[in-house]
mmCIF file of C-alpha atoms in Angstrom:
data_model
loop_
_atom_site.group_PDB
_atom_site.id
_atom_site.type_symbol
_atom_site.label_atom_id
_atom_site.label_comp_id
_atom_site.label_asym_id
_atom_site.label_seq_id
_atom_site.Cartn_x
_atom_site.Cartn_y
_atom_site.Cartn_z
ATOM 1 C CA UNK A 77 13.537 45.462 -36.111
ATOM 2 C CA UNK A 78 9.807 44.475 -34.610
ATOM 3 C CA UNK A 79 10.006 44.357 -30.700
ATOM 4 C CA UNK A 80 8.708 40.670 -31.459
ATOM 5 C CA UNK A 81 12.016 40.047 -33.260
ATOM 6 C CA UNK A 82 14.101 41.556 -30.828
ATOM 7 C CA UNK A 83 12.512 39.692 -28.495
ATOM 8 C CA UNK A 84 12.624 36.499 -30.051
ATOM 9 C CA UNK A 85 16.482 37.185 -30.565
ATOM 10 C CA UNK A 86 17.094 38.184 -27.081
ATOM 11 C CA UNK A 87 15.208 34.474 -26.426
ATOM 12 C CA UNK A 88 17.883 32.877 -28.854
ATOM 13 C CA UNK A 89 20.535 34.144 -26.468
ATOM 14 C CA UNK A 90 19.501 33.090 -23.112
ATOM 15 C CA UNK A 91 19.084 36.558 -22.260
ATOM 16 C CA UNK A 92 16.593 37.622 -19.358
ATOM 17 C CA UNK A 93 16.086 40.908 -19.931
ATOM 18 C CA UNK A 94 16.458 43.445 -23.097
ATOM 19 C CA UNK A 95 16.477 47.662 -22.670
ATOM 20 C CA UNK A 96 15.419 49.800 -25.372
ATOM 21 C CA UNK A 97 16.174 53.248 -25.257
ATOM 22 C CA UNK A 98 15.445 55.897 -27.820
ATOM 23 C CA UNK A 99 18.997 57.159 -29.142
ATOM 24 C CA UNK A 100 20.919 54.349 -26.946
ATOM 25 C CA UNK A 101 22.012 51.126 -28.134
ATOM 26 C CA UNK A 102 19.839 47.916 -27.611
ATOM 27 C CA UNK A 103 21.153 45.957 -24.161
ATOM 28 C CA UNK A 104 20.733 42.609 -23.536
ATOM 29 C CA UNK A 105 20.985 40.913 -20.126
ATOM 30 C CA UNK A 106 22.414 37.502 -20.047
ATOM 31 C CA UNK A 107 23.040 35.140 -16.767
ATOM 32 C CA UNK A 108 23.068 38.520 -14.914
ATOM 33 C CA UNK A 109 25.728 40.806 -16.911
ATOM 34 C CA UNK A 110 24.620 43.635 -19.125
ATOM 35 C CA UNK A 111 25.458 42.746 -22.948
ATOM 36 C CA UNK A 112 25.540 45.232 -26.183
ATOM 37 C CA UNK A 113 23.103 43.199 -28.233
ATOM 38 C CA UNK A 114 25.354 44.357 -31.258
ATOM 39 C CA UNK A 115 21.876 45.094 -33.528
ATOM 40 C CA UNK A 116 21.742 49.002 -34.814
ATOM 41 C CA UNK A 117 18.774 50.497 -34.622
ATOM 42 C CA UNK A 118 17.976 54.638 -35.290
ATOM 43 C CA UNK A 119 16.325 56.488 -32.266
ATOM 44 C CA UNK A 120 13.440 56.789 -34.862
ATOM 45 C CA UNK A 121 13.391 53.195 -34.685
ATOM 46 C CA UNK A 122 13.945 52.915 -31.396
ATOM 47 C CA UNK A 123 10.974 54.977 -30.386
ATOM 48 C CA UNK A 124 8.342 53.293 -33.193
ATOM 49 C CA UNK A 125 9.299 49.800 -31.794
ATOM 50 C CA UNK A 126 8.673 51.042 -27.777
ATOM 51 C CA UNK A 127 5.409 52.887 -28.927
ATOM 52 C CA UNK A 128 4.562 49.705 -30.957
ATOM 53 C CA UNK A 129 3.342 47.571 -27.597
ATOM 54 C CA UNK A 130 1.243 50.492 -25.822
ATOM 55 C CA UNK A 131 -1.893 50.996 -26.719
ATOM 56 C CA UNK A 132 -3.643 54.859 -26.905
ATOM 57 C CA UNK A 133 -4.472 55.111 -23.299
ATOM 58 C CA UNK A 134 -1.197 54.020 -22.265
ATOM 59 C CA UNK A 135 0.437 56.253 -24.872
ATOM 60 C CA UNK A 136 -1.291 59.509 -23.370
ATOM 61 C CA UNK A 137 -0.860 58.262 -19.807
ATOM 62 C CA UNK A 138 3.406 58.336 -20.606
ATOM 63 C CA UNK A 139 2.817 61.849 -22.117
ATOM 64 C CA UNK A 140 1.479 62.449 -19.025
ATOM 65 C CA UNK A 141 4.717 61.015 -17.092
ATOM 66 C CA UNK A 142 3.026 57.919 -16.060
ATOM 67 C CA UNK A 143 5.515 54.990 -16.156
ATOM 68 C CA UNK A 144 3.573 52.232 -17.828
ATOM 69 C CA UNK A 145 3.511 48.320 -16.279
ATOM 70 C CA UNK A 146 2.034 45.685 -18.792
ATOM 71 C CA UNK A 147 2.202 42.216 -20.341
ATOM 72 C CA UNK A 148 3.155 41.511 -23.942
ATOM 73 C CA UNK A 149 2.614 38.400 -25.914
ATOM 74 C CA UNK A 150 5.210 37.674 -28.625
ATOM 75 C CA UNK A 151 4.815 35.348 -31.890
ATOM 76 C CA UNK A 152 5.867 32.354 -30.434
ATOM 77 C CA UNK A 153 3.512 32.661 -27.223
ATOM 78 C CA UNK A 154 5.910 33.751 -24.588
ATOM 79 C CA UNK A 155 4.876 36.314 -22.477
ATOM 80 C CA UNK A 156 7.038 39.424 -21.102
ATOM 81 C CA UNK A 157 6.674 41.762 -18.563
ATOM 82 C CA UNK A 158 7.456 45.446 -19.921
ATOM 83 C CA UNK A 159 7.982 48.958 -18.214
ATOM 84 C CA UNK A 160 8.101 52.030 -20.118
ATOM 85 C CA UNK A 161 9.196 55.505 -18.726
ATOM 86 C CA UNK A 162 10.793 58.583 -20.019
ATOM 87 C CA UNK A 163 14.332 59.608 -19.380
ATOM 88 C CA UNK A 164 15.689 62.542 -20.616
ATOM 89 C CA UNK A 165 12.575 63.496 -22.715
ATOM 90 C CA UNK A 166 12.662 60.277 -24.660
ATOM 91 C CA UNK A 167 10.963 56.927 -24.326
ATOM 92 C CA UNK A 168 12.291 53.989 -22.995
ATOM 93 C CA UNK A 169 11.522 50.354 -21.916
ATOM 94 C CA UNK A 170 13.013 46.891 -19.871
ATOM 95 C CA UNK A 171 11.547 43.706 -20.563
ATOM 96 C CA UNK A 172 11.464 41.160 -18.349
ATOM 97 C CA UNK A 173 11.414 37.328 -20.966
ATOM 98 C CA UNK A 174 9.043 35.181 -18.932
ATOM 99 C CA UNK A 175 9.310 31.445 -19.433
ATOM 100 C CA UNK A 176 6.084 29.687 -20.443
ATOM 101 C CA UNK A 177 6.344 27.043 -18.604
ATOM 102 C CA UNK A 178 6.086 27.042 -14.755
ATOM 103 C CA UNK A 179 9.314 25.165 -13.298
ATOM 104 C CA UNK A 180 8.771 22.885 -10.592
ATOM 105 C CA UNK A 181 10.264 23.729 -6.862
ATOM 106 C CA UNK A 182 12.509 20.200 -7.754
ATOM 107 C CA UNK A 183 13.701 21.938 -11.555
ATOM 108 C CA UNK A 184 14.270 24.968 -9.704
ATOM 109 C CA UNK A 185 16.699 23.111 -6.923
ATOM 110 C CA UNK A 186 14.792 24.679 -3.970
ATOM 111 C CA UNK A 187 15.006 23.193 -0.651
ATOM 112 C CA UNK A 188 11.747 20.810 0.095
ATOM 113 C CA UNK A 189 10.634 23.054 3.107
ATOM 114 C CA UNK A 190 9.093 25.505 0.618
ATOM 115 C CA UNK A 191 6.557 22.806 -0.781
ATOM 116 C CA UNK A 192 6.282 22.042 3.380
ATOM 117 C CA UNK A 193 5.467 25.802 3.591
ATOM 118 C CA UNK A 194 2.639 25.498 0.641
ATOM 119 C CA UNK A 195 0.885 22.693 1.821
ATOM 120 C CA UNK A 196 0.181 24.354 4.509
ATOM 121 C CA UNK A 197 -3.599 25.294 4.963
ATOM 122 C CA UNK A 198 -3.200 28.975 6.260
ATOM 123 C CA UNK A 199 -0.363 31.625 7.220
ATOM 124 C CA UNK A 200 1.675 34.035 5.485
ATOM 125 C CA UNK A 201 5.073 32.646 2.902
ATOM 126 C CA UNK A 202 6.990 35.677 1.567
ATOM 127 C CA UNK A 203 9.373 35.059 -1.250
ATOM 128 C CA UNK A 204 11.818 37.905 -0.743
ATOM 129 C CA UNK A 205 15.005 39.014 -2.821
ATOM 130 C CA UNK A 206 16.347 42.001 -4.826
ATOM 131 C CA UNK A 207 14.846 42.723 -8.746
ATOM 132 C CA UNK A 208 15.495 40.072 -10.793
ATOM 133 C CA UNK A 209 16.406 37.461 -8.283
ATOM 134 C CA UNK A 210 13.405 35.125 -8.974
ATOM 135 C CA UNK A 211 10.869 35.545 -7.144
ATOM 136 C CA UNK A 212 8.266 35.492 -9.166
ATOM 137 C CA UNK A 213 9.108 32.192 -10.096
ATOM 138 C CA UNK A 214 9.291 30.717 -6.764
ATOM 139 C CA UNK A 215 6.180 31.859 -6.256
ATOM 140 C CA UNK A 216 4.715 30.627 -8.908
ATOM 141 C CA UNK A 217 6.765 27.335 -8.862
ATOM 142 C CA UNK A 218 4.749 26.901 -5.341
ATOM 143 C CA UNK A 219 1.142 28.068 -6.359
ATOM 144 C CA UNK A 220 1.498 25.385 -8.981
ATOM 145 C CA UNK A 221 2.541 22.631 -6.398
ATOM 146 C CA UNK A 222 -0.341 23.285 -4.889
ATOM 147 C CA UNK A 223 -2.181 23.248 -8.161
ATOM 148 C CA UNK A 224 -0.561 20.157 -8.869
ATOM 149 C CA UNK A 225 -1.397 18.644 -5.483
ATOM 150 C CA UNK A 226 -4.879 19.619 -3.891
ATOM 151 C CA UNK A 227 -8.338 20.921 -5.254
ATOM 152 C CA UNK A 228 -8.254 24.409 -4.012
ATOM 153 C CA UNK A 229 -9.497 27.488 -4.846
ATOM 154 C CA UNK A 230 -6.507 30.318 -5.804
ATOM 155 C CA UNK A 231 -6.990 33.770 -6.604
ATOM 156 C CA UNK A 232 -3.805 35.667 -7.897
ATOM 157 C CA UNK A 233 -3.221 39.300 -7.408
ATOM 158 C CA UNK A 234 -0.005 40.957 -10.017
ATOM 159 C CA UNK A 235 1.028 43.811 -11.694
ATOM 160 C CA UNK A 236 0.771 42.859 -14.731
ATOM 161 C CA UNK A 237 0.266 38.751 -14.864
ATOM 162 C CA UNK A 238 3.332 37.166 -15.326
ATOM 163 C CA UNK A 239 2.515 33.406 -15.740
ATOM 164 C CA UNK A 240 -0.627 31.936 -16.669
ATOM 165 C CA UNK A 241 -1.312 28.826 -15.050
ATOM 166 C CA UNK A 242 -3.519 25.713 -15.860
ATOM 167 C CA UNK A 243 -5.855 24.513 -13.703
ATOM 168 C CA UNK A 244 -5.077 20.814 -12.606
ATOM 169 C CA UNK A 245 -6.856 19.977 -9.516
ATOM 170 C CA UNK A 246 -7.829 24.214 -8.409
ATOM 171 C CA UNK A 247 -9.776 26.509 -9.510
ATOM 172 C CA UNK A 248 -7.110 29.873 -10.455
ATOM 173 C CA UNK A 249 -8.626 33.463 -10.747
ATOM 174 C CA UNK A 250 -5.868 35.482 -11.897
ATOM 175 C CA UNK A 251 -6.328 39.436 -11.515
ATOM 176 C CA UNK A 252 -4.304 41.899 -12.981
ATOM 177 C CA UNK A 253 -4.009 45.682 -11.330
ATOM 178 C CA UNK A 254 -5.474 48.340 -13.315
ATOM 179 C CA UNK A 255 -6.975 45.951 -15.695
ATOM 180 C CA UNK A 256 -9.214 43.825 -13.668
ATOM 181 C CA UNK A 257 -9.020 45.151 -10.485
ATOM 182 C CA UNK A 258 -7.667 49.255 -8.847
ATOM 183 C CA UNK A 259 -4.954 47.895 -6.832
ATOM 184 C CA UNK A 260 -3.608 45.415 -4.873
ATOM 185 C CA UNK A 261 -5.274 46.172 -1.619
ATOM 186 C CA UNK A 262 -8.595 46.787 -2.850
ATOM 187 C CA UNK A 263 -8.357 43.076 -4.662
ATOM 188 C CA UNK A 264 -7.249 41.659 -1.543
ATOM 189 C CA UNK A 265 -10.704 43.239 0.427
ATOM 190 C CA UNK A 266 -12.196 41.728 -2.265
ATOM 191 C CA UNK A 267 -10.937 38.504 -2.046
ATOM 192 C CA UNK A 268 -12.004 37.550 1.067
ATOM 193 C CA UNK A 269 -15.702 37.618 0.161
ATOM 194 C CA UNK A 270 -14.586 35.545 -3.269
ATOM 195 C CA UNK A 271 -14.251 31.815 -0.957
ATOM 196 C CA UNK A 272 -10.791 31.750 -1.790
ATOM 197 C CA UNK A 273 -7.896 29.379 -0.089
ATOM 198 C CA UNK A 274 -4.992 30.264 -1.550
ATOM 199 C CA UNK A 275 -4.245 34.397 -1.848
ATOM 200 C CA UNK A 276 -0.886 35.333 -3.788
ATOM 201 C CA UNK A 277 -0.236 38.923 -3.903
ATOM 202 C CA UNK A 278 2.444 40.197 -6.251
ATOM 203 C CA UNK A 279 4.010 42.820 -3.581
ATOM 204 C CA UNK A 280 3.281 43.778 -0.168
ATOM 205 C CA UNK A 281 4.044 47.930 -1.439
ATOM 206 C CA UNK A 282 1.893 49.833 1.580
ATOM 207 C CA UNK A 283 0.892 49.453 4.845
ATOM 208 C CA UNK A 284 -2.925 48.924 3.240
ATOM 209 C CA UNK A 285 -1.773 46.079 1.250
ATOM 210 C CA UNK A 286 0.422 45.031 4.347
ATOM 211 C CA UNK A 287 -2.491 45.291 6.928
ATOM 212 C CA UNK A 288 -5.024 43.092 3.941
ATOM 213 C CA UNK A 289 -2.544 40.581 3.852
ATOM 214 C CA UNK A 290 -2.389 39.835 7.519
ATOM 215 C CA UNK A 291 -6.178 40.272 7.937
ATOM 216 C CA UNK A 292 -6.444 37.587 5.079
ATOM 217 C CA UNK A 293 -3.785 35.414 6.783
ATOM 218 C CA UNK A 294 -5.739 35.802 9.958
ATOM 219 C CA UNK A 295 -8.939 34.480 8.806
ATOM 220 C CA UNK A 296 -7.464 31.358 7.869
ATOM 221 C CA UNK A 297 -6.210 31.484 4.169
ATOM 222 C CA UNK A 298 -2.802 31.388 3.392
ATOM 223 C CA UNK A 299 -1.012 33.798 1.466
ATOM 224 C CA UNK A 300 2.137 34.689 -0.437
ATOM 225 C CA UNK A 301 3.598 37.798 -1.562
ATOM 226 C CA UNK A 302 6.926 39.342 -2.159
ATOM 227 C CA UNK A 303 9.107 42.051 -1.006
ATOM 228 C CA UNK A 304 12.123 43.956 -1.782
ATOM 229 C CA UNK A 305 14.516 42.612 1.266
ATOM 230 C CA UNK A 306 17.885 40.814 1.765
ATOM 231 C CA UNK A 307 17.304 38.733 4.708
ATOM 232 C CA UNK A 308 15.031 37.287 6.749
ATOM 233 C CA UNK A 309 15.528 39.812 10.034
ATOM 234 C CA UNK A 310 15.381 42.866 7.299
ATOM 235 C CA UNK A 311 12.207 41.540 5.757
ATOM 236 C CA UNK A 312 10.206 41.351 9.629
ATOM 237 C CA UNK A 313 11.682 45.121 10.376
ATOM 238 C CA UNK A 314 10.622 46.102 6.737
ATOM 239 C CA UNK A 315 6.484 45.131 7.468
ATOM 240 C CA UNK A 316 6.659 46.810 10.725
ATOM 241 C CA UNK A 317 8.782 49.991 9.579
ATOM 242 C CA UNK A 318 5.788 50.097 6.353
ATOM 243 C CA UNK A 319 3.052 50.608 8.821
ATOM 244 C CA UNK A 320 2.430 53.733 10.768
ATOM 245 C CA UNK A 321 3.740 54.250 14.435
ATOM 246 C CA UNK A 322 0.037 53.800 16.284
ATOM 247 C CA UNK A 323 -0.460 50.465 14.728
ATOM 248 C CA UNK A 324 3.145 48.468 14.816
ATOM 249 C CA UNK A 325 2.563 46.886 17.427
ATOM 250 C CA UNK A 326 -0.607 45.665 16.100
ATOM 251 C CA UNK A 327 1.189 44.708 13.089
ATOM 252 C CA UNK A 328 3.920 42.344 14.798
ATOM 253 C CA UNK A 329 1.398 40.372 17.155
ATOM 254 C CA UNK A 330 -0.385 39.726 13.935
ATOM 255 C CA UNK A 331 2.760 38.585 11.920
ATOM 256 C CA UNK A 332 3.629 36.590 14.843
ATOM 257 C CA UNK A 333 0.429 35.050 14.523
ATOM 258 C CA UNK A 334 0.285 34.218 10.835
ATOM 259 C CA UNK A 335 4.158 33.610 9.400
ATOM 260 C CA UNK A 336 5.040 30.353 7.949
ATOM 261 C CA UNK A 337 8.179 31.513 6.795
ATOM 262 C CA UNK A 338 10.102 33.745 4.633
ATOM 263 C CA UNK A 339 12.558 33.149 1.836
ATOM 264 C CA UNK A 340 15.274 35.039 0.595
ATOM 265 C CA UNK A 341 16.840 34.369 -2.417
ATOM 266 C CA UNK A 342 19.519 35.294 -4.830
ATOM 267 C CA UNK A 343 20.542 33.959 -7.961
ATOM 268 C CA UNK A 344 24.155 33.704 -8.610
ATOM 269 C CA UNK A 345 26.615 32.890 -11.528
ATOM 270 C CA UNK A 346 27.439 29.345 -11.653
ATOM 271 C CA UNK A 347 31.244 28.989 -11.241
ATOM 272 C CA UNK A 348 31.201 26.742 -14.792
ATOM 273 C CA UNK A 349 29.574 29.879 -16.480
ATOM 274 C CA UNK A 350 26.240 29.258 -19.101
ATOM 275 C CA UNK A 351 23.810 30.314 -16.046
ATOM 276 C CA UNK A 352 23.024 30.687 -12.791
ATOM 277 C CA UNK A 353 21.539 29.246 -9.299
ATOM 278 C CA UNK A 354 19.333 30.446 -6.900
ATOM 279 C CA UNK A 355 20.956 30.685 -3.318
ATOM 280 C CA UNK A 356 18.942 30.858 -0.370
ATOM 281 C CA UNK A 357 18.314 31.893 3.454
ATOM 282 C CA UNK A 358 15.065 30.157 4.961
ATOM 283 C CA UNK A 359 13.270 30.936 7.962
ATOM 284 C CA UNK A 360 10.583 29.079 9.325
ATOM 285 C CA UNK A 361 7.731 30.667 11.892
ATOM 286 C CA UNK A 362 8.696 28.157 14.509
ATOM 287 C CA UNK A 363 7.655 28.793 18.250
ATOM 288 C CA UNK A 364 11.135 30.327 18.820
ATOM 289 C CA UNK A 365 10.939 32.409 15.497
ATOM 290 C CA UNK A 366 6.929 33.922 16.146
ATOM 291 C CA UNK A 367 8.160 34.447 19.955
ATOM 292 C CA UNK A 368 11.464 36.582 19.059
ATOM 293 C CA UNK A 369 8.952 38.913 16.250
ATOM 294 C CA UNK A 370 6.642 39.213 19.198
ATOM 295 C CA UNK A 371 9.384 40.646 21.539
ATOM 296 C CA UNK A 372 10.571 42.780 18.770
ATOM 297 C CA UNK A 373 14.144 40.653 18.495
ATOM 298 C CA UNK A 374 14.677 40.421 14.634
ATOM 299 C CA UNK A 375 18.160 40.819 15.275
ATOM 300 C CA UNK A 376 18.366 37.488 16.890
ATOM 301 C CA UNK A 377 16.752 36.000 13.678
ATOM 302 C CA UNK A 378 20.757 35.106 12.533
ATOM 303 C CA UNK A 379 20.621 32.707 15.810
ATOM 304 C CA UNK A 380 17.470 30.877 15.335
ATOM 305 C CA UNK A 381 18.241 30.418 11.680
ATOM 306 C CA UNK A 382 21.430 28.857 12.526
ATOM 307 C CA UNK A 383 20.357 26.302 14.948
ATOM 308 C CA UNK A 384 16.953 25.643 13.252
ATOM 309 C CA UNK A 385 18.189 22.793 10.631
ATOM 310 C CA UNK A 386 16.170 20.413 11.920
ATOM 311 C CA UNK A 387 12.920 22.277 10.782
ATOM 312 C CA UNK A 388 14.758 23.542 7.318
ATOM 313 C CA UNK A 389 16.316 26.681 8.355
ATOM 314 C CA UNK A 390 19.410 27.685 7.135
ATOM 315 C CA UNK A 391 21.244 31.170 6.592
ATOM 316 C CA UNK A 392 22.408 32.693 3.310
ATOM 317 C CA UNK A 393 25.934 32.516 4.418
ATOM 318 C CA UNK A 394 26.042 28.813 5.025
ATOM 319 C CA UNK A 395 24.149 28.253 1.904
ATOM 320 C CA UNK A 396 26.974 30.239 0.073
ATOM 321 C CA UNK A 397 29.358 28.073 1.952
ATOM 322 C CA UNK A 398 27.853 25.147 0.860
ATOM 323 C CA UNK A 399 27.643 25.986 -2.675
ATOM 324 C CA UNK A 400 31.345 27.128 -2.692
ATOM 325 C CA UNK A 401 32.432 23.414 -1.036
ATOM 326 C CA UNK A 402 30.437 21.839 -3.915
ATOM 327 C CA UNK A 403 32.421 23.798 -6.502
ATOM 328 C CA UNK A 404 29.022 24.794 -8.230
ATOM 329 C CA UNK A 405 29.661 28.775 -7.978
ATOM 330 C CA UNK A 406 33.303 30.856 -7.053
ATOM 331 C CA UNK A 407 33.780 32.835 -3.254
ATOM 332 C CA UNK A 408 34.424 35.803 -5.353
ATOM 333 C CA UNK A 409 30.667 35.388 -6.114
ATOM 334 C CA UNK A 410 30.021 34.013 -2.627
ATOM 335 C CA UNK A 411 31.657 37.282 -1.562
ATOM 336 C CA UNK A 412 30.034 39.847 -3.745
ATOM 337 C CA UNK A 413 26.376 37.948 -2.716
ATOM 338 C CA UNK A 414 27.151 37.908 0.766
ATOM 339 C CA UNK A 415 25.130 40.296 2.734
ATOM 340 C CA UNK A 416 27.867 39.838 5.828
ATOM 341 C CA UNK A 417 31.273 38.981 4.350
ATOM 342 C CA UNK A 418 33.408 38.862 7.827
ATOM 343 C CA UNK A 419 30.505 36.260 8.640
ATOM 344 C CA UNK A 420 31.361 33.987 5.257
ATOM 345 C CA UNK A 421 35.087 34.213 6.071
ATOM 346 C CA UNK A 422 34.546 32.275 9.180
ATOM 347 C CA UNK A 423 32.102 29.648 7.024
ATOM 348 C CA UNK A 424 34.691 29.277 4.387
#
């Protein structure tokens, strides 16, 4: 089989992600469980269909031992986001199916203080989760509100693209790293001098990207990035802990300056099964919040979360809680989500 077949069959199935390994049988991943996609294929095969989307740079770059991070286009116009890397000596490859469409924040049953948070003129929103929790949608499910909403000018910053948006009412620049532009930190310098208003940076990976970000954020534009955390306290400790000793405390009076909020997110198996649901924990850079990352009190984050409902706060825990009460997913998946089970008990 093509890749654009598998793909396209992997599509038929719901599935989010499909593995190809040379010598290993193709995996399909489908509402979050790992699937044998039952199709055989020879490690010859295998290998012709992997080497099939690079091109000759990228080929001699993974001879190298470069992992390789790029966007492929199927048949039917879908895009995917594909790794390749060695193991073992041989080739392999995860791709990520991409919807074509950008859901809305409403599709996507996200609370309304996230289009609040987008509206906003300037600040830093960070969309935070584990791989393959959704992110990237949320993100773009918000630059497209704002597409949708006001005539402003957005300049995207990813590794590779993942959705390709329309412009509606802003102007969109969409730069890809190490195609249009070195990295993500260099793009970001650059963007200041490009008259942008919205900045969206696919990850905040280094302490240069981190320290761009804020100076950007600063200077009155807002902007919205990711990062590999599971809570809101984790993902304030994580910026600082990124940045060399000399300059943390630089770092968290310019957070507290500049953060509009932070969401973490999950997506979890729906208890009627065919799919799943995105659970979240929401803080907002309220007075209280801003004052407790300026005093170096993350831990107290679990507090202000809890009695911040009023401004659209809530923890993951009570989310799970409330998700359990409504029947729409099981406490055994509350439980295994849960990033403080003794803490659920009491909810439940």
């Amino acid at each position: 089989m093509t890749i654009d077949q598998i793909v396209l069959e992997a599509r038929s199935r719901n599935c989010s992600d499909v593995h190809i390994s040379e010598g290993m049988d193709l995996v399909f991943r489908v509402h979050g469980s790992m699937t044998s996609a039952g199709i055989p294929m020879s490690p010859q095969e295998t290998r012709a269909a992997i080497m099939s989307m690079m091109n000759e740079k990228q080929k001699a770059l993974l001879a190298e031992g470069t992992d390789i991070d790029f966007s492929l286009t199927t048949s039917d116009g879908n895009r995917q986001r594909v790794n390749v890397f060695m193991q073992q000596g041989k080739a392999a490859a995860t791709i990520r199916l991409l919807n074509n469409t950008i859901p809305t924040l409403a599709e996507l049953k996200l609370p309304d203080v996230l289009r609040e948070m987008a509206e906003k003129p300037r600040g830093l929103i960070l969309v935070t989760g584990p791989t393959g929790s959704g992110k990237s949608t949320t993100l773009a499910a918000m630059v497209d509100h704002i597409n949708e909403m006001e005539a402003r000018h957005i300049i995207t910053i990813e590794d590779p693209i993942e959705y390709v948006y329309e412009t509606r009412k802003s102007l969109i620049h969409q730069r890809e790293v190490g195609h249009d532009t070195v990295s993500f930190a260099s793009a970001l310098r650059s963007a200041l001098r490009e008259d942008p208003d919205v900045i969206l940076v696919g990850e905040m990976r280094d302490y240069e990207t981190i320290s761009a970000a804020l100076t950007a954020a600063e200077t009155g534009h807002l902007v919205l990035s990711t990062l590999h955390t599971t809570g809101a306290a984790q993902t304030v400790d994580r910026i600082i802990d990124a940045c060399p000793s000399e300059t943390q405390n630089q770092v968290r009076t310019q957070l507290s300056g500049v953060l509009n909020g932070v969401v973490t997110q999950c997506l979890i198996p729906l208890a009627s099964g065919g799919g799943r649901i995105a659970a979240t924990e929401i803080l907002v850079g309220t007075d209280a919040v801003l004052n407790l990352i300026r005093e170096a009190k993350a831990h107290q984050m679990g507090t202000a979360m809890q009695s911040g409902a009023a401004f659209g706060m809530h923890t993951l825990n009570s989310e799970l809680c409330r998700l359990v009460n409504q029947g729409t997913i099981t406490p055994q998946a509350a439980y295994q989500f849960s990033n403080d089970r003794k803490d659920l008990e009491q909810y439940l």
